[in-house]
PDB file of C-alpha atoms in Angstrom:
ATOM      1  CA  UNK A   1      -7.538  29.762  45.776  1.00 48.00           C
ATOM      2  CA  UNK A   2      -8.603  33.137  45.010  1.00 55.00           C
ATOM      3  CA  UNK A   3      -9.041  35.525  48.221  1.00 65.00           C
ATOM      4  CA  UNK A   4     -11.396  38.735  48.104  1.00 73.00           C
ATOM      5  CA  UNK A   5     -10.171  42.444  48.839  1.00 77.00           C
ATOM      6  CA  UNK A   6     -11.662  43.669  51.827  1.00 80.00           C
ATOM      7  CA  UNK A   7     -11.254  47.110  53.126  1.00 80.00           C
ATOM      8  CA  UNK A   8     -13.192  47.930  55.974  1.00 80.00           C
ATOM      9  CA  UNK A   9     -12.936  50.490  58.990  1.00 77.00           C
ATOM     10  CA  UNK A  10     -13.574  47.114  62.041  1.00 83.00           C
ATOM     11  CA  UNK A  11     -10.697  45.586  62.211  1.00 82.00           C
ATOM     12  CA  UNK A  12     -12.535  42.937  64.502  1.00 88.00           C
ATOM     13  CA  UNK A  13     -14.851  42.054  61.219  1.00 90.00           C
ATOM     14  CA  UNK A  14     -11.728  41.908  58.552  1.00 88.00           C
ATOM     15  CA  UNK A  15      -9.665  39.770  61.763  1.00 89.00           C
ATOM     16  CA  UNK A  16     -12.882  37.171  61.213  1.00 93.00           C
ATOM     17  CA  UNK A  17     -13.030  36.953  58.116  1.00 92.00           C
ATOM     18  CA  UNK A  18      -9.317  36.585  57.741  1.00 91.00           C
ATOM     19  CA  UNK A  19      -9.423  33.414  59.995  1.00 93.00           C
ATOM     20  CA  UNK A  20     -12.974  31.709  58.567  1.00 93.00           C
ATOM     21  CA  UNK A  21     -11.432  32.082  54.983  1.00 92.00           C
ATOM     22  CA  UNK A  22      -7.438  30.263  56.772  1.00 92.00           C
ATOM     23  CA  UNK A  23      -9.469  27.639  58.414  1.00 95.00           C
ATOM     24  CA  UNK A  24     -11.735  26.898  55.696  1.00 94.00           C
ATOM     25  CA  UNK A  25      -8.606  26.864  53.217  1.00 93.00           C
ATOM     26  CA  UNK A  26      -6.823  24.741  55.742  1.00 95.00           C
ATOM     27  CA  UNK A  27      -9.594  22.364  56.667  1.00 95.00           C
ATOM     28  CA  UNK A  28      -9.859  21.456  52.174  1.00 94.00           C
ATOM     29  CA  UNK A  29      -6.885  20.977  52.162  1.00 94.00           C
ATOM     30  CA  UNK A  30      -5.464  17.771  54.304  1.00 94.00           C
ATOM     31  CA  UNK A  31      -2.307  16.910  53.271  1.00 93.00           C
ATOM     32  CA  UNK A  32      -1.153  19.478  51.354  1.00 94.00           C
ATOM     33  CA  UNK A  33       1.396  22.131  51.946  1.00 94.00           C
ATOM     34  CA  UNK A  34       0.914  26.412  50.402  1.00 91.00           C
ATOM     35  CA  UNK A  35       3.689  28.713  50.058  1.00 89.00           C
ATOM     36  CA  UNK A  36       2.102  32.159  51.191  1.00 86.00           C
ATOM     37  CA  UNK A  37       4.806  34.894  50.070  1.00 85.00           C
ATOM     38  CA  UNK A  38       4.600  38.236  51.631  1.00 83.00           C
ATOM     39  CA  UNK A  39       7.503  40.766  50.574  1.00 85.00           C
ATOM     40  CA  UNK A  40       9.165  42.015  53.379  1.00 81.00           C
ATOM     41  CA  UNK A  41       6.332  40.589  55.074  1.00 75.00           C
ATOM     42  CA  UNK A  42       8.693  39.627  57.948  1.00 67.00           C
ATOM     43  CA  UNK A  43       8.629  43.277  59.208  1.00 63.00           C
ATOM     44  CA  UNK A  44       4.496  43.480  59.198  1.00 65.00           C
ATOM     45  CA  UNK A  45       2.115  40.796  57.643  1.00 73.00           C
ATOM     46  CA  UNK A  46       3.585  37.862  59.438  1.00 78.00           C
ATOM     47  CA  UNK A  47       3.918  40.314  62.735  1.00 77.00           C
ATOM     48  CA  UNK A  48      -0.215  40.604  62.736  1.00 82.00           C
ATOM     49  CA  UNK A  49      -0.924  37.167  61.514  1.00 86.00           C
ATOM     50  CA  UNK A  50       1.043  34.688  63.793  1.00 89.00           C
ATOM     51  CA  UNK A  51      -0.254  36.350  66.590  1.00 91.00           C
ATOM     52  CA  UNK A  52      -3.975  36.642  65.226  1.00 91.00           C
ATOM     53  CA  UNK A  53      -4.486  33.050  63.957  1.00 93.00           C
ATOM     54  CA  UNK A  54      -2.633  31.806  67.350  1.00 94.00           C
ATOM     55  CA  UNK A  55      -5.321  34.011  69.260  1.00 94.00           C
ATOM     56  CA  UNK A  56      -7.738  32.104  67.215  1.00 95.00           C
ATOM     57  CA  UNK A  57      -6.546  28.626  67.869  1.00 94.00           C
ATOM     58  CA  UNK A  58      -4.209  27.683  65.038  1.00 95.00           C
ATOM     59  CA  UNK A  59      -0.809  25.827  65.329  1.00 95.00           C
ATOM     60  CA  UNK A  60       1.579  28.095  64.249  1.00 94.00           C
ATOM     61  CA  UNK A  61       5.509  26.230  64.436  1.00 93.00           C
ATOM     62  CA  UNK A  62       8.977  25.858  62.718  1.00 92.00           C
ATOM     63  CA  UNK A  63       9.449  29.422  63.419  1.00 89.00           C
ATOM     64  CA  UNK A  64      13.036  30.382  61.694  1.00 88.00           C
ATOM     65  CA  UNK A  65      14.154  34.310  62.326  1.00 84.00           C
ATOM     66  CA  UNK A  66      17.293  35.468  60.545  1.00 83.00           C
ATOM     67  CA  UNK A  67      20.012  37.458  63.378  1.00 82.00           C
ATOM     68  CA  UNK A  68      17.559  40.724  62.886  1.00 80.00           C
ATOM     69  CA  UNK A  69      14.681  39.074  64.164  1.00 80.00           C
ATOM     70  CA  UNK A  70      12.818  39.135  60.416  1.00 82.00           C
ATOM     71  CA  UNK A  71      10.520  35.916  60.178  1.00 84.00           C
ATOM     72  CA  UNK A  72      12.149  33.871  57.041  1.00 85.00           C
ATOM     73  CA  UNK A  73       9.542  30.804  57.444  1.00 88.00           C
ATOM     74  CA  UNK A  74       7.032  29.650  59.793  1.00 91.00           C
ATOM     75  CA  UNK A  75       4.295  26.798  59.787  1.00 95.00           C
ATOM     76  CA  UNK A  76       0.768  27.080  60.000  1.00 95.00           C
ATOM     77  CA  UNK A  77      -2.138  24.308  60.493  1.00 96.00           C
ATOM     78  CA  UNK A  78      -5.245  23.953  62.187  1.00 94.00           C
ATOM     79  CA  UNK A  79      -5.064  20.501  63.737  1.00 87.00           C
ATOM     80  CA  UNK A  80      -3.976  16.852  62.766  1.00 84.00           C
ATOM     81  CA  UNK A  81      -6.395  16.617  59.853  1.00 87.00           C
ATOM     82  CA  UNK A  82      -5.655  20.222  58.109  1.00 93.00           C
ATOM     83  CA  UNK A  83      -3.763  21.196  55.242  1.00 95.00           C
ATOM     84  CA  UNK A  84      -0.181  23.670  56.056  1.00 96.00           C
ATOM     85  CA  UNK A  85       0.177  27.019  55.088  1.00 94.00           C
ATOM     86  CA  UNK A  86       4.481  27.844  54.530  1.00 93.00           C
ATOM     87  CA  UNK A  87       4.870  31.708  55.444  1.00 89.00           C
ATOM     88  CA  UNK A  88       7.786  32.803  53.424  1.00 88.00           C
ATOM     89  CA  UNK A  89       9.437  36.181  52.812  1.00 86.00           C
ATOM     90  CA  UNK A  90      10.974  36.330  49.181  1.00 85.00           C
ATOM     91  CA  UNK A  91      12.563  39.713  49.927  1.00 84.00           C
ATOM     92  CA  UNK A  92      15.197  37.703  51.893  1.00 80.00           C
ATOM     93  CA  UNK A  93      16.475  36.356  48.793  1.00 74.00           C
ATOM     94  CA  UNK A  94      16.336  39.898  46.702  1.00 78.00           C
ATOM     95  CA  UNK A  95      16.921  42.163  49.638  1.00 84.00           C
ATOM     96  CA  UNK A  96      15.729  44.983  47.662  1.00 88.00           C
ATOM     97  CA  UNK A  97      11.834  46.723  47.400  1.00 88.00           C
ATOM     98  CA  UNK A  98       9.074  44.606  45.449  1.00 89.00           C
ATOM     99  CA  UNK A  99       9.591  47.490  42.390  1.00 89.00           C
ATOM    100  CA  UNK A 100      13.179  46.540  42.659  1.00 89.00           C
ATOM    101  CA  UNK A 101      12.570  42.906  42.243  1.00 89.00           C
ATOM    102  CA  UNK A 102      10.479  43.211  39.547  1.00 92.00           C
ATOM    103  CA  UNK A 103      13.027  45.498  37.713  1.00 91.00           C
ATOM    104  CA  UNK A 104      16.274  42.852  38.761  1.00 90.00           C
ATOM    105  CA  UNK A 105      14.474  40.238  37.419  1.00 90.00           C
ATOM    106  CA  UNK A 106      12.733  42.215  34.529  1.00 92.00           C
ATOM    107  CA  UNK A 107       9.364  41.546  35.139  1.00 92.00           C
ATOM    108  CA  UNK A 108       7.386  44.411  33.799  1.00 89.00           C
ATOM    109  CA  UNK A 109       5.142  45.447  36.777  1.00 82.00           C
ATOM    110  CA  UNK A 110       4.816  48.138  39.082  1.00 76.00           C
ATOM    111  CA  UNK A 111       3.164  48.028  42.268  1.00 78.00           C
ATOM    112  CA  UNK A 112       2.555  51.838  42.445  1.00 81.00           C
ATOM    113  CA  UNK A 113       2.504  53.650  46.537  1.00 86.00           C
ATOM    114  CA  UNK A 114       0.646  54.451  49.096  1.00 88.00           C
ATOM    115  CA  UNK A 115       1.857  55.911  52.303  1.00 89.00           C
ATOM    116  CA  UNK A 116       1.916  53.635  54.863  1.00 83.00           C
ATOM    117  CA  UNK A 117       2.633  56.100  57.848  1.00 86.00           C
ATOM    118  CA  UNK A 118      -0.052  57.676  57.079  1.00 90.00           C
ATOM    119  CA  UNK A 119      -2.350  54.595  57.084  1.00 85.00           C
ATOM    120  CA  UNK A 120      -0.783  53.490  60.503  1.00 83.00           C
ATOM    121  CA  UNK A 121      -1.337  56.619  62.168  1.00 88.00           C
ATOM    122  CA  UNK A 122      -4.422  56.123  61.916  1.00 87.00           C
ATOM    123  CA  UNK A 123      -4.847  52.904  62.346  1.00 83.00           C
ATOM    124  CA  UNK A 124      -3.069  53.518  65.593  1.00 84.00           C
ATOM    125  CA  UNK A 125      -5.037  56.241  66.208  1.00 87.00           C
ATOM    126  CA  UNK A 126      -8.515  54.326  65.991  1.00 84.00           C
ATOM    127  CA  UNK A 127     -11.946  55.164  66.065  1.00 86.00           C
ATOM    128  CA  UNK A 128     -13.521  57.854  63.779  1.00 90.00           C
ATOM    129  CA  UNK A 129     -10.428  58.789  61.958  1.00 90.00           C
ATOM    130  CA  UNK A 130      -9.817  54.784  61.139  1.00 87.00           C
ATOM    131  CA  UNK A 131     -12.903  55.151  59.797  1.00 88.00           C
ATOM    132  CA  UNK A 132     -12.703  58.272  58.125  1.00 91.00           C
ATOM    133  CA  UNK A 133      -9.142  56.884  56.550  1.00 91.00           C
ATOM    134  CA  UNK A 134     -11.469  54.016  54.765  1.00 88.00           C
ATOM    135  CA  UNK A 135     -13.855  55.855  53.688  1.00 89.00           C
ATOM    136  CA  UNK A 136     -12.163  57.995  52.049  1.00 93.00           C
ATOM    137  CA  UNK A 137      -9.050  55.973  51.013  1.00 92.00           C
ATOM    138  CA  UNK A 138     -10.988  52.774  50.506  1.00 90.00           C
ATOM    139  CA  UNK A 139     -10.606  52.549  46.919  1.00 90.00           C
ATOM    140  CA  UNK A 140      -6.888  53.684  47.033  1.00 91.00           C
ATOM    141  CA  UNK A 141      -6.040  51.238  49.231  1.00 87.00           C
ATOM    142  CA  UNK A 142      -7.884  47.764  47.432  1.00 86.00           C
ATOM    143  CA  UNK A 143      -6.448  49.056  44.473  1.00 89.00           C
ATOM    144  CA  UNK A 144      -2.889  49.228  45.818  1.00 87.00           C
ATOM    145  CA  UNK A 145      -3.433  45.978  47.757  1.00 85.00           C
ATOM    146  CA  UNK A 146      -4.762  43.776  44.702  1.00 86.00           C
ATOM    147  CA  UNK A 147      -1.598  45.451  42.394  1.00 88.00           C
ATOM    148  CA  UNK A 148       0.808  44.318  45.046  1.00 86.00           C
ATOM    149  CA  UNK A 149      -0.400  40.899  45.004  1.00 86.00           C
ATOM    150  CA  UNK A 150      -0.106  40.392  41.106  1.00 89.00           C
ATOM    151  CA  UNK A 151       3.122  41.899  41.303  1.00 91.00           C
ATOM    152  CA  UNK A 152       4.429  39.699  44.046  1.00 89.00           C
ATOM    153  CA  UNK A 153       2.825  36.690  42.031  1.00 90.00           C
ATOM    154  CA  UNK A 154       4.676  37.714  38.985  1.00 92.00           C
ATOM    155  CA  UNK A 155       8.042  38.366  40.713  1.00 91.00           C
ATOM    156  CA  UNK A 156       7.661  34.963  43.015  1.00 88.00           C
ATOM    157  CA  UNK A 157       7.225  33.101  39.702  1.00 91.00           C
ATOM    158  CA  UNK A 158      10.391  34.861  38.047  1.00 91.00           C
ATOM    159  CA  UNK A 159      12.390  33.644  41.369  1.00 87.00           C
ATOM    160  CA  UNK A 160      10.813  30.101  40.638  1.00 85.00           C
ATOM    161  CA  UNK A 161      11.867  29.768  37.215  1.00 89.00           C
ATOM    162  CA  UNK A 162      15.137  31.802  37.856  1.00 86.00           C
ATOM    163  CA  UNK A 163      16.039  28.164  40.641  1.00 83.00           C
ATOM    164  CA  UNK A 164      14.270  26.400  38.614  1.00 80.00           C
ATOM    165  CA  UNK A 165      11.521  25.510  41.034  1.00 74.00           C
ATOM    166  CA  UNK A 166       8.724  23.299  39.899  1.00 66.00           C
TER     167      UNK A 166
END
């Protein structure tokens, strides 16, 4: 399944959309389990997405934390009849930056940078300089965003071959 880019100053919008597009995925997909890797993602994506897909009425279980509190795997369906969605953190196995990964296990990619304190400060701070922040750093940030995720892709399928992972 392909997922779109969004960038967009209401949070409350992206939050929806985020959930219709998990449900929908969920609900086509009885019976089957997805592996949705997020590098370091146990420090920040899976801290904002357990807690948003509980709010909107998923079943989120099999919660594993490593002795720093980092998610390593959690469970995610939408009822008896829905597909599962694995949250894993590949980072835990190459403790190193995505960059570094992709370097270790010489896959030719680089994810490029973008300042996240600077995006959370003003995420943090809200309102018109949220807004502000995406309209002017809209483009920056999709970019980034849809770079990471072929990068990850890459480097998750170099950790697959390198087990030998089918």
């Amino acid at each position: 399944k392909i997922a779109e880019t969004v960038c967009h100053h209401d949070v409350d919008m992206v939050e929806k959309m985020f959930v219709t597009f998990i449900k929908k995925y969920l609900s086509e997909t009885s019976g089957l389990t997805t592996y949705l890797f997020a590098w370091n993602g146990s420090r920040f994506d899976a801290k904002i997405i357990i807690p948003i897909l509980r709010r909107n009425g998923c079943y989120v279980a099999h919660i594993i934390n490593n002795g720093a509190n980092e998610l390593l795997s959690a469970a995610i369906r939408n009822g008896d009849d829905s597909g599962t969605i694995i949250l894993r953190d590949p980072c835990k196995l190459f403790p190193d930056t995505l960059d570094g990964a992709a370097t270790t296990l010489k896959v030719e990619a680089a994810k490029g940078e973008i300042d996240h304190n600077e995006m959370e400060v003003k995420y943090v701070a809200g309102g018109n300089e949220w807004r502000r922040y995406v309209a002017v750093k809209c483009s920056i940030v999709t970019e980034y965003v849809r770079n990471d995720v072929h990068v990850l892709a890459r480097v998750v399928d170099a950790i697959r071959e390198l087990y030998n992972i089918s």
